[in-house]
CSV table of N, CA, C and O in Angstrom, one decimal:
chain,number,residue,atom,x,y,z
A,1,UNK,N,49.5,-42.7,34.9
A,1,UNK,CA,48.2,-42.0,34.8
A,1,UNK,C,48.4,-40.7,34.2
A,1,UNK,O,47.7,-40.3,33.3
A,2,UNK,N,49.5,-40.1,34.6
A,2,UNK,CA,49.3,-38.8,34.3
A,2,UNK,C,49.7,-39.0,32.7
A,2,UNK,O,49.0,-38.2,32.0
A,3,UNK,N,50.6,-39.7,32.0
A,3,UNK,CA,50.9,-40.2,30.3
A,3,UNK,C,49.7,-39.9,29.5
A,3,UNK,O,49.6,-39.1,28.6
A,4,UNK,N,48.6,-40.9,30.2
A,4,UNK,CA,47.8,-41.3,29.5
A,4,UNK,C,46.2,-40.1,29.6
A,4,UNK,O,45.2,-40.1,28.8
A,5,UNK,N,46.3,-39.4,30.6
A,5,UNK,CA,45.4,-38.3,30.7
A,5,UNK,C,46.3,-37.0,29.6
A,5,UNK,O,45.7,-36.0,29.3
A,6,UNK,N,47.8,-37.3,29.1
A,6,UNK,CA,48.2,-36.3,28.6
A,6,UNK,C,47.7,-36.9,27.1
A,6,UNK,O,47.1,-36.2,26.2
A,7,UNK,N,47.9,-38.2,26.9
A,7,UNK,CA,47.5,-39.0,26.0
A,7,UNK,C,46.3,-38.6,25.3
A,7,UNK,O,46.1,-38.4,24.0
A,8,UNK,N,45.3,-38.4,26.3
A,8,UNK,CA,44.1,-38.4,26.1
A,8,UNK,C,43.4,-36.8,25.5
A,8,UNK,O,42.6,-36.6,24.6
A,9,UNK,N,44.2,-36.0,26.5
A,9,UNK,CA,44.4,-34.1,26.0
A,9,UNK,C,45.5,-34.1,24.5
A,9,UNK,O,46.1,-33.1,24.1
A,10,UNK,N,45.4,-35.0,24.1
A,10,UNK,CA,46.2,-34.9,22.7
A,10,UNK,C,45.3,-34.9,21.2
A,10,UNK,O,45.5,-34.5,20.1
A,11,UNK,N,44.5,-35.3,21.8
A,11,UNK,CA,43.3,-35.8,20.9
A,11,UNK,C,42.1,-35.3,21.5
A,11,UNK,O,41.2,-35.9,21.1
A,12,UNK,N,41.8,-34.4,22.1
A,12,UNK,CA,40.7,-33.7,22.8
A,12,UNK,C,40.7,-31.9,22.2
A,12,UNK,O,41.8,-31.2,22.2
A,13,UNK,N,39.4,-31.4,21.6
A,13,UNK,CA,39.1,-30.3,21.5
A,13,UNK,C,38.8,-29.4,22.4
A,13,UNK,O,38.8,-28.2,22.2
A,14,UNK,N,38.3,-30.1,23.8
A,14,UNK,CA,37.9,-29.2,24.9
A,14,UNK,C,38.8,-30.1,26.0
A,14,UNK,O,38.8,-31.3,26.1
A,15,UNK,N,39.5,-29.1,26.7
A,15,UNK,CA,39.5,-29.7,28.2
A,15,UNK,C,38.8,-29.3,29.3
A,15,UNK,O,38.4,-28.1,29.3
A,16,UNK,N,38.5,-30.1,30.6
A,16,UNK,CA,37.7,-29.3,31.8
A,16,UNK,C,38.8,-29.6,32.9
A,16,UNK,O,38.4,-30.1,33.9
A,17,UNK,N,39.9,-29.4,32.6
A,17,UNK,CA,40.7,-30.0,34.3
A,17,UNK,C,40.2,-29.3,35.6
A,17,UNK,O,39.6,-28.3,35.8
A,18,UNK,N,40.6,-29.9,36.4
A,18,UNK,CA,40.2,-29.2,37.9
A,18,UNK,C,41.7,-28.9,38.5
A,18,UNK,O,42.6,-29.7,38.6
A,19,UNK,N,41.9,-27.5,39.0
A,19,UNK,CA,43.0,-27.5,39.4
A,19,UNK,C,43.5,-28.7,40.7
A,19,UNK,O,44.3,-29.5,40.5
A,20,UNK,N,43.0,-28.5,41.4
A,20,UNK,CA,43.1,-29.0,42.6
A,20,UNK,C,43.7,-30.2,42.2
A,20,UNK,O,44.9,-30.3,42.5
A,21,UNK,N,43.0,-31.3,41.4
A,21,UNK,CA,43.5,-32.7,41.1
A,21,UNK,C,45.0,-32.6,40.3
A,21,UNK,O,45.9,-33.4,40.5
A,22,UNK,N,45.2,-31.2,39.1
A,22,UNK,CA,46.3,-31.3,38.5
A,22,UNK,C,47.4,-30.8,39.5
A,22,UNK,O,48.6,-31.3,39.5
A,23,UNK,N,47.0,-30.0,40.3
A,23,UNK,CA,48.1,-29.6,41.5
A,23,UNK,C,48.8,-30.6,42.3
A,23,UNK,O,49.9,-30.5,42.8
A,24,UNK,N,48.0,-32.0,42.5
A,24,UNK,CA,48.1,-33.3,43.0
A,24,UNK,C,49.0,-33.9,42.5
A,24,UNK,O,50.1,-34.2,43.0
A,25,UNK,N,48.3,-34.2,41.1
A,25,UNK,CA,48.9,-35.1,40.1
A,25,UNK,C,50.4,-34.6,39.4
A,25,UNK,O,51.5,-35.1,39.5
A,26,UNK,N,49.9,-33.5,38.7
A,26,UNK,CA,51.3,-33.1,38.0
A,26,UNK,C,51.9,-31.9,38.7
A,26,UNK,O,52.7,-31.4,37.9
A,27,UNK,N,51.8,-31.0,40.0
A,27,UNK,CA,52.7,-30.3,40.4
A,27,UNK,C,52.0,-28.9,40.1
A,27,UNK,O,52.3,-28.0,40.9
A,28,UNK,N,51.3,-28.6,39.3
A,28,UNK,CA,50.9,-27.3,38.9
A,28,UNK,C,51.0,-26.0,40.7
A,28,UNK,O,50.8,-26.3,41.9
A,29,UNK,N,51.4,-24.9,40.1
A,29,UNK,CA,51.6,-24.1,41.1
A,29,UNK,C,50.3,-22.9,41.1
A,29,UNK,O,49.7,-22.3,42.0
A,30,UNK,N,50.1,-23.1,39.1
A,30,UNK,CA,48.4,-22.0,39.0
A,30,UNK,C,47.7,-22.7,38.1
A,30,UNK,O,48.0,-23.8,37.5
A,31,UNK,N,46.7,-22.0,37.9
A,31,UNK,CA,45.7,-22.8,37.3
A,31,UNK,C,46.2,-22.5,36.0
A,31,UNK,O,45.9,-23.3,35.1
A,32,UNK,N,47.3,-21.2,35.5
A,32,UNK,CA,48.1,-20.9,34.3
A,32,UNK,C,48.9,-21.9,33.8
A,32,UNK,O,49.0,-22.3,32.7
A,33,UNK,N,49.6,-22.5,35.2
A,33,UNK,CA,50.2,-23.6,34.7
A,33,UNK,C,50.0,-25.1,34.1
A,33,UNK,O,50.8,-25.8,33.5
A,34,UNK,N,48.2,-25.4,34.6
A,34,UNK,CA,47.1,-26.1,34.4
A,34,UNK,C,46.9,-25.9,32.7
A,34,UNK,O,47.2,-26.8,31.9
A,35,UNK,N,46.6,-24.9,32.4
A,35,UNK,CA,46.6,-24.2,31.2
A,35,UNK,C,47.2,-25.1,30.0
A,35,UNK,O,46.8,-26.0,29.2
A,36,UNK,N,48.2,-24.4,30.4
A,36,UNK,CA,49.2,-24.3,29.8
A,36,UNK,C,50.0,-25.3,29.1
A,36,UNK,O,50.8,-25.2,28.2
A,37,UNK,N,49.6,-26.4,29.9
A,37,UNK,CA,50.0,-28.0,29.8
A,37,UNK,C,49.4,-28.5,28.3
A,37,UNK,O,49.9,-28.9,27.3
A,38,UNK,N,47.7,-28.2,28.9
A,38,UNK,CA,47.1,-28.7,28.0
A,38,UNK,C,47.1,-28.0,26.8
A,38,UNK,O,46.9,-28.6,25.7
A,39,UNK,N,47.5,-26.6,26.9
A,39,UNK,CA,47.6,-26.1,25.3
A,39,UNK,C,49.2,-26.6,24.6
A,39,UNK,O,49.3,-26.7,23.4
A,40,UNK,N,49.8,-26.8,25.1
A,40,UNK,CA,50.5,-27.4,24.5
A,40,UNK,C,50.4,-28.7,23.9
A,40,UNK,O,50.8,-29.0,22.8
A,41,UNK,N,49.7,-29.6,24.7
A,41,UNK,CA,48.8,-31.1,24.3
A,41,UNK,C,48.2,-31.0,22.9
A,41,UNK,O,47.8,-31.9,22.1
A,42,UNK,N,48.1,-29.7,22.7
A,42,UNK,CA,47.0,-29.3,21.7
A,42,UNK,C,45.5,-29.3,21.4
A,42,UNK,O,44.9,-29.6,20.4
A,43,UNK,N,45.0,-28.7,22.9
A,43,UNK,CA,43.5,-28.6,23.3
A,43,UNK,C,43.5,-27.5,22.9
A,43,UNK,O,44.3,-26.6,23.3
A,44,UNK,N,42.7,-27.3,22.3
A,44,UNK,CA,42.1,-25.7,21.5
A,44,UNK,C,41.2,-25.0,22.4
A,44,UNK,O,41.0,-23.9,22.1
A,45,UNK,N,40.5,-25.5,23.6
A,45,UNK,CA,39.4,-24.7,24.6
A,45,UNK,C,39.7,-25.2,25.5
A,45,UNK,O,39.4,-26.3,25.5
A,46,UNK,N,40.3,-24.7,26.5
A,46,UNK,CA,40.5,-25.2,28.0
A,46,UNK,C,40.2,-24.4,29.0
A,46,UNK,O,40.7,-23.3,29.2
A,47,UNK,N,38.9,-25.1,30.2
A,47,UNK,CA,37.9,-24.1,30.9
A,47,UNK,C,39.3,-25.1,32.3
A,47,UNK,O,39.6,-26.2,31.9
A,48,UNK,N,39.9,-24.5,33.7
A,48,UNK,CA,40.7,-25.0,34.3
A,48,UNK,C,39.3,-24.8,35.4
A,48,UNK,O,38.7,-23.7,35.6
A,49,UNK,N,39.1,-25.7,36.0
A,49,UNK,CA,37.9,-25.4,37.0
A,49,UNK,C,38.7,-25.3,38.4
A,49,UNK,O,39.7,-25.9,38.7
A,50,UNK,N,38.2,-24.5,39.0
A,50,UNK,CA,39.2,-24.0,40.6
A,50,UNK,C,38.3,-24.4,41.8
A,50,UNK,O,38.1,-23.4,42.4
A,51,UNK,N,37.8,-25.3,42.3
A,51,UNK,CA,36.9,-26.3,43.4
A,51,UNK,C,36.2,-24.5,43.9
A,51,UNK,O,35.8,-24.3,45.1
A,52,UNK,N,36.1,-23.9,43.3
A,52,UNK,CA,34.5,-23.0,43.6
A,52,UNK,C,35.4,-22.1,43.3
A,52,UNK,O,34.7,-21.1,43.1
A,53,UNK,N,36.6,-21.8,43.3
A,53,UNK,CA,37.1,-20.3,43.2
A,53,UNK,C,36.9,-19.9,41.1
A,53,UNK,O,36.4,-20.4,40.2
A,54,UNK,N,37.7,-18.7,41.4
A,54,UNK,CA,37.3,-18.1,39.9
A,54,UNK,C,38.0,-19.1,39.1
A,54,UNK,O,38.7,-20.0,39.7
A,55,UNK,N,37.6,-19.0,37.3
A,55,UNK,CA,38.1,-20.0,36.9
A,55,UNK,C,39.0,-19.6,36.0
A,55,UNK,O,39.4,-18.5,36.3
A,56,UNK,N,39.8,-20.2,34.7
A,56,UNK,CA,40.5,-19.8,33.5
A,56,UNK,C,40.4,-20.3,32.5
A,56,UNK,O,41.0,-21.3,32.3
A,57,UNK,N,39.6,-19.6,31.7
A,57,UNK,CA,39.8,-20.4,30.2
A,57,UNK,C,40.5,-19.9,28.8
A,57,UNK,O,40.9,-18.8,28.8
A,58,UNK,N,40.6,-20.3,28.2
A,58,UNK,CA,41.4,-20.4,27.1
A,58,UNK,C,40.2,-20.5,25.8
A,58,UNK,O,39.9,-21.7,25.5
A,59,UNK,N,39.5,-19.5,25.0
A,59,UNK,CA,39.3,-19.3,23.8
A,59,UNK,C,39.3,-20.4,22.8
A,59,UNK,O,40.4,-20.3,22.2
A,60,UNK,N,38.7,-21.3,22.3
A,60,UNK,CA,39.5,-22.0,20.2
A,60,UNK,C,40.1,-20.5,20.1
A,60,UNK,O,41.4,-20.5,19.9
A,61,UNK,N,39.7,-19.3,20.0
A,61,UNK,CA,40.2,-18.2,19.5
A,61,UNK,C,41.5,-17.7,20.0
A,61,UNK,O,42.3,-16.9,19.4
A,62,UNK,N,41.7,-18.4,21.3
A,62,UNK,CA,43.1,-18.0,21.8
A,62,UNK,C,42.9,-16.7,23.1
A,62,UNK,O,43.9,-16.4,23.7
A,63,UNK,N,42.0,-16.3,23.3
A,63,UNK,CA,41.4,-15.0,24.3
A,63,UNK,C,41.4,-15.9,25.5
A,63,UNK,O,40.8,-17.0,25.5
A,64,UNK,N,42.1,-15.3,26.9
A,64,UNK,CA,42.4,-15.9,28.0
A,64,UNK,C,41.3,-15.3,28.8
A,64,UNK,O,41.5,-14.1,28.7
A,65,UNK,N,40.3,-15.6,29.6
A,65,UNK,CA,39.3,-15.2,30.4
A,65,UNK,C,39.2,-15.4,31.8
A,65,UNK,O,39.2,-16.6,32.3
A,66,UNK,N,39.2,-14.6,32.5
A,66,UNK,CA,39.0,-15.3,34.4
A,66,UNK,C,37.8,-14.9,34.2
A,66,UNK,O,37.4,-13.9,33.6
A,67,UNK,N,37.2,-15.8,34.7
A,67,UNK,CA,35.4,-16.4,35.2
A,67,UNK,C,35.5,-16.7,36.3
A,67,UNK,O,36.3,-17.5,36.8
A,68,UNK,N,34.2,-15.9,36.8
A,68,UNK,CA,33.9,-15.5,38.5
A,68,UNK,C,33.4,-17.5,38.0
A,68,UNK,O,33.3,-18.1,36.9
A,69,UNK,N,33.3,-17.9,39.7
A,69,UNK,CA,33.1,-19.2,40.2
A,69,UNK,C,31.2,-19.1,40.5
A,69,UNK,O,30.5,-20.1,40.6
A,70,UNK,N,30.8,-17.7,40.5
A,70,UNK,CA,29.5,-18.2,40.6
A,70,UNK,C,28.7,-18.0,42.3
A,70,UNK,O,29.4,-17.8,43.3
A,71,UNK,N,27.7,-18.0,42.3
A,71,UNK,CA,26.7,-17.9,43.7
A,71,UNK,C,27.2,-19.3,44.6
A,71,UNK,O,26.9,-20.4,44.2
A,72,UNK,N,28.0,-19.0,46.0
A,72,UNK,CA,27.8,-19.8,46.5
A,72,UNK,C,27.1,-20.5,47.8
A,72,UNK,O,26.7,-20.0,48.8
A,73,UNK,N,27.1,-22.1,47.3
A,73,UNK,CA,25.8,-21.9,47.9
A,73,UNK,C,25.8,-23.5,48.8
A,73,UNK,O,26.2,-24.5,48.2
A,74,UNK,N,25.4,-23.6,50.2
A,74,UNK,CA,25.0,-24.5,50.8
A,74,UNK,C,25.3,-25.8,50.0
A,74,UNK,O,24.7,-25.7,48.9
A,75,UNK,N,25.9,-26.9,50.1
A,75,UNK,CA,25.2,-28.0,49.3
A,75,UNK,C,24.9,-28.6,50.2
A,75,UNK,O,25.3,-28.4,51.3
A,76,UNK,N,23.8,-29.9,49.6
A,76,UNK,CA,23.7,-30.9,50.3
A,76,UNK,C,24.3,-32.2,50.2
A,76,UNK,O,24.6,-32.8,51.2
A,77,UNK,N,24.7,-32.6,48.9
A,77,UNK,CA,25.6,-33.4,48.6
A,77,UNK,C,26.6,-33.0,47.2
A,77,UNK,O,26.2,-32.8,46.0
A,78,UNK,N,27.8,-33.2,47.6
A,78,UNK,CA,28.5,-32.5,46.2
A,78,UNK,C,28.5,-33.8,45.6
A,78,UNK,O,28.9,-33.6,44.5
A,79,UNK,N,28.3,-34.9,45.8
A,79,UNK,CA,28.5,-36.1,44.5
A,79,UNK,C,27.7,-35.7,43.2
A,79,UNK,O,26.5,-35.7,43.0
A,80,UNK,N,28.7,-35.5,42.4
A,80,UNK,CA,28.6,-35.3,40.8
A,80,UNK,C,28.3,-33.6,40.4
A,80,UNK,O,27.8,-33.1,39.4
A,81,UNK,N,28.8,-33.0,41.3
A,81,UNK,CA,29.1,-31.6,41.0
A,81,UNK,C,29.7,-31.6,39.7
A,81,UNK,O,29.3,-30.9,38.7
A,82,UNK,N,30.6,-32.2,39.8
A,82,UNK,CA,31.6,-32.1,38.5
A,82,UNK,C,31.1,-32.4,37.2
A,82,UNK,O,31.0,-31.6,36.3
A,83,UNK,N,30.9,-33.6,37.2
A,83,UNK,CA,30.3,-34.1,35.8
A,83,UNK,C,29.3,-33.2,35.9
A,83,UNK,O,29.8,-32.1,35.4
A,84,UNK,N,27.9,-32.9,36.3
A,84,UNK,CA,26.7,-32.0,36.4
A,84,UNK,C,26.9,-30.6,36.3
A,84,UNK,O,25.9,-29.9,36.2
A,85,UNK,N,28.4,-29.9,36.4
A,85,UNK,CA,28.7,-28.7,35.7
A,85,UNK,C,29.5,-28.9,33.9
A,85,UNK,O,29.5,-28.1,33.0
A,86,UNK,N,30.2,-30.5,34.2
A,86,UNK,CA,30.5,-30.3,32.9
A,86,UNK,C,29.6,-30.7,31.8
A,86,UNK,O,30.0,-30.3,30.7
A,87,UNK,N,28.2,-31.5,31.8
A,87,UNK,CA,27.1,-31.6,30.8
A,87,UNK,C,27.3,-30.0,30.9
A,87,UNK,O,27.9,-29.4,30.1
A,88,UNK,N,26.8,-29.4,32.1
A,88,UNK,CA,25.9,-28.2,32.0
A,88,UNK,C,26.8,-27.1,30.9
A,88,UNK,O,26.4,-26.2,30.2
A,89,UNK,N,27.9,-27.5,30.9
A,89,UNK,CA,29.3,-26.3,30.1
A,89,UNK,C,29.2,-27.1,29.1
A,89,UNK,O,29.1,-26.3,28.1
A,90,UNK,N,29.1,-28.6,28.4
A,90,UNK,CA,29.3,-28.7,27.1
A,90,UNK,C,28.1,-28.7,26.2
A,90,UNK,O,28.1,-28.4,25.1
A,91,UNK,N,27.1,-29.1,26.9
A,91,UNK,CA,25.8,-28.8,26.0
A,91,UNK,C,25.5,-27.2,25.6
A,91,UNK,O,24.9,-26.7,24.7
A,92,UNK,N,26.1,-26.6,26.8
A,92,UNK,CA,25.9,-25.0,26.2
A,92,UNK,C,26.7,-24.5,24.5
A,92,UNK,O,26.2,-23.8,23.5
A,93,UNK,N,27.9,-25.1,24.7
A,93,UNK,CA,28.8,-24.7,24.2
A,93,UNK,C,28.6,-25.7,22.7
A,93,UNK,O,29.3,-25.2,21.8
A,94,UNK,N,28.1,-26.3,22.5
A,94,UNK,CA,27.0,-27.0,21.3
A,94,UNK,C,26.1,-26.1,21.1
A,94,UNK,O,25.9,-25.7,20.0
A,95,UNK,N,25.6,-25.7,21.8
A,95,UNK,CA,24.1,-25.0,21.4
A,95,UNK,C,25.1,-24.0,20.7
A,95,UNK,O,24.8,-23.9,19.5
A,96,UNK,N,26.0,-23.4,21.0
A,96,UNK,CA,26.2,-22.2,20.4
A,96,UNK,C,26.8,-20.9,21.3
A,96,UNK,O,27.2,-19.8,20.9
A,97,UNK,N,26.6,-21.3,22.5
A,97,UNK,CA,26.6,-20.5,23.9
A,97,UNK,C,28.5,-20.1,24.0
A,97,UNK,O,29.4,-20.9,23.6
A,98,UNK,N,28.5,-18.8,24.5
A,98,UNK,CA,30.2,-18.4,24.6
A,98,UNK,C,30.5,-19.3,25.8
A,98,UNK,O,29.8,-20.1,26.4
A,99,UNK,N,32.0,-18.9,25.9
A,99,UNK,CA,32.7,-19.6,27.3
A,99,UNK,C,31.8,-18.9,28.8
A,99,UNK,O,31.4,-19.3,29.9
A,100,UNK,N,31.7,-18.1,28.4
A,100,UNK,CA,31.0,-17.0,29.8
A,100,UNK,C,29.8,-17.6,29.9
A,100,UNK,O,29.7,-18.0,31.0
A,101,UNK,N,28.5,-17.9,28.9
A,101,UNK,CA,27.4,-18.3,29.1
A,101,UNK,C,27.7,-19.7,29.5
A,101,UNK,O,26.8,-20.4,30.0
A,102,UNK,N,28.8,-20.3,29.2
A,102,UNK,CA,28.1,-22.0,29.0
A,102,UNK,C,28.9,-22.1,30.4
A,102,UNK,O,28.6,-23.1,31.1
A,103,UNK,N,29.9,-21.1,31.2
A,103,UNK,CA,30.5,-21.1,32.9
A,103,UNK,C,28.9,-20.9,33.5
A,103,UNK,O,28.7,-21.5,34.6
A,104,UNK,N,28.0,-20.1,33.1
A,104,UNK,CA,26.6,-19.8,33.9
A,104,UNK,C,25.9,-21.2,33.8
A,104,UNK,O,25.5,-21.9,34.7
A,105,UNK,N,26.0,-21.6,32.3
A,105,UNK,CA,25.1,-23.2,32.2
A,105,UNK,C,25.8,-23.8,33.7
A,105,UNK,O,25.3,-24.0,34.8
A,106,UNK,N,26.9,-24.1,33.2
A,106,UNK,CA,27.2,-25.5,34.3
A,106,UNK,C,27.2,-24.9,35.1
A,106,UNK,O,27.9,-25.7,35.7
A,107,UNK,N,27.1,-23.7,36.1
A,107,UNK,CA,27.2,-23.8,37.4
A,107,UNK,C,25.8,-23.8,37.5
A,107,UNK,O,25.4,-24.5,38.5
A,108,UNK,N,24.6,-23.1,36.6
A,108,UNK,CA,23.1,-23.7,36.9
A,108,UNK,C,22.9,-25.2,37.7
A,108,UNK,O,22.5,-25.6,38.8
A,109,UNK,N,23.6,-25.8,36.1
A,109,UNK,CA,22.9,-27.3,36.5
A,109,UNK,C,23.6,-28.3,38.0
A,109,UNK,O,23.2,-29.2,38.6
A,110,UNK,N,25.1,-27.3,37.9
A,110,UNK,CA,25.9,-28.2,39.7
A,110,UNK,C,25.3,-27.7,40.4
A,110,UNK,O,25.0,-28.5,41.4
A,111,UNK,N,24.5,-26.4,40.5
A,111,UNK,CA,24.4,-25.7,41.8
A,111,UNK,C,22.8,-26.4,42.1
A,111,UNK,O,22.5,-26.4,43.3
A,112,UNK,N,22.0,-27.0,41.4
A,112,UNK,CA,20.4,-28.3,41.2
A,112,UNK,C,20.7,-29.1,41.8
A,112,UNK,O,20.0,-29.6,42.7
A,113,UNK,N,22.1,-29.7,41.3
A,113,UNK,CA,22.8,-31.4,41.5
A,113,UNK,C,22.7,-31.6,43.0
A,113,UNK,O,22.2,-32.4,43.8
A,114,UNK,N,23.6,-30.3,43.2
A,114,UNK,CA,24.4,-29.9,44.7
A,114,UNK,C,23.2,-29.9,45.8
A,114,UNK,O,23.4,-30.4,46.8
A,115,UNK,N,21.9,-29.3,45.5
A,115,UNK,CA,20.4,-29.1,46.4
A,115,UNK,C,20.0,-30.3,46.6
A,115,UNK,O,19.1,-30.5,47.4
A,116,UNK,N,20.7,-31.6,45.8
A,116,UNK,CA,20.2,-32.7,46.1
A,116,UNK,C,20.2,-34.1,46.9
A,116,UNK,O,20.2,-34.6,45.7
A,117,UNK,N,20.1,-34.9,47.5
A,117,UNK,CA,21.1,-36.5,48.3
A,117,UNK,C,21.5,-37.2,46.7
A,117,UNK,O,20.8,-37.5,45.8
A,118,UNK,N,22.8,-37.4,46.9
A,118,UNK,CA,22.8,-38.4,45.9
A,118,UNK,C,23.4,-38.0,44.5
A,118,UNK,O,23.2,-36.8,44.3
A,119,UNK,N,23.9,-38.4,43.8
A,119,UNK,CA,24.5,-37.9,42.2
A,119,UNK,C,23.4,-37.7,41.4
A,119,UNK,O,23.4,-36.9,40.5
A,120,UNK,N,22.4,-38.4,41.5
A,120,UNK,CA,21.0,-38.6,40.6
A,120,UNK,C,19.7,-37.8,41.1
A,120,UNK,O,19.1,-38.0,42.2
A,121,UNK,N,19.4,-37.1,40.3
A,121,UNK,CA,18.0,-36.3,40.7
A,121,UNK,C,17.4,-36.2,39.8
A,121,UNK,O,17.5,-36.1,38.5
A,122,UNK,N,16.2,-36.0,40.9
A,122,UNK,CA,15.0,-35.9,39.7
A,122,UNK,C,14.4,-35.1,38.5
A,122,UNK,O,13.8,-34.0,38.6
A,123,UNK,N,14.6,-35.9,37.0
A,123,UNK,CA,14.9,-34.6,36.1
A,123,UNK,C,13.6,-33.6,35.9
A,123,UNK,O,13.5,-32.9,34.9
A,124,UNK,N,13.0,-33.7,36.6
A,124,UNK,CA,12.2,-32.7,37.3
A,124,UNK,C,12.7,-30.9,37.7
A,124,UNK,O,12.3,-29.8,37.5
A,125,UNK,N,14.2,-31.8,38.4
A,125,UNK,CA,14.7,-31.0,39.3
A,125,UNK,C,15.4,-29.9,38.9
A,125,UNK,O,15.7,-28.8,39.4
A,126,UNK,N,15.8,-30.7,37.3
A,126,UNK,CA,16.9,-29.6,36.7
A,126,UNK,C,16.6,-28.6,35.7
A,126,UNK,O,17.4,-27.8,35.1
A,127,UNK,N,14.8,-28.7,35.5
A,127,UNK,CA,14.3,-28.1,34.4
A,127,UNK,C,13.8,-26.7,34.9
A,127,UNK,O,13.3,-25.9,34.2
């Protein structure tokens, strides 16, 4: 598994790893070491997501950033937190939005997800 997720960061312009899972899987001690992996893989943008704590990204430009984790907040169900912060971070980041704005997008759209039962809600809910 772990080959083929390196496999797959070889050929990827953005990464979103979560520490927590790389600390599992491959040993990581910080989320630098998270990093660090993948810039070597040769991911040019890597946001390392820390399960609500601050986060660490890595620039295309190369500028290393800690990003606050955001308002937290009650959930009701975390199913699809993740995916529903990472649309919320990569459609920003298309639009044109920095690393700092498009960490505000996706925590917008997890923190909607999160108020809701269930991974699916009503797109009502997110607008």
């Amino acid at each position: 598994m772990r080959d083929w997720i390196m496999r797959g960061a070889a050929v990827a312009d953005i990464a979103l790893p979560s520490f927590d899972e790389e600390a599992q899987y491959f040993g990581d001690e910080t989320p630098r070491q998270t990093a660090d992996r993948y810039l070597e893989a040769g991911v040019a943008e890597i946001l390392v997501k820390n399960g609500g704590g601050d986060m660490l990204g890595r620039t295309p430009d190369g500028d290393w950033l800690d990003l606050p984790c955001g308002e937290r907040l009650q959930p009701v169900d975390t199913t699809g937190a993740g995916d529903s912060f990472n649309g919320g971070y990569l459609s920003a980041r298309l639009a044109g939005m920095d690393m700092a704005g498009a960490v505000a997008r996706g925590h917008a759209t997890a923190a909607r997800v999160i108020c809701h039962p269930g991974a699916l809600i009503p797109h009502e809910a997110l607008c």
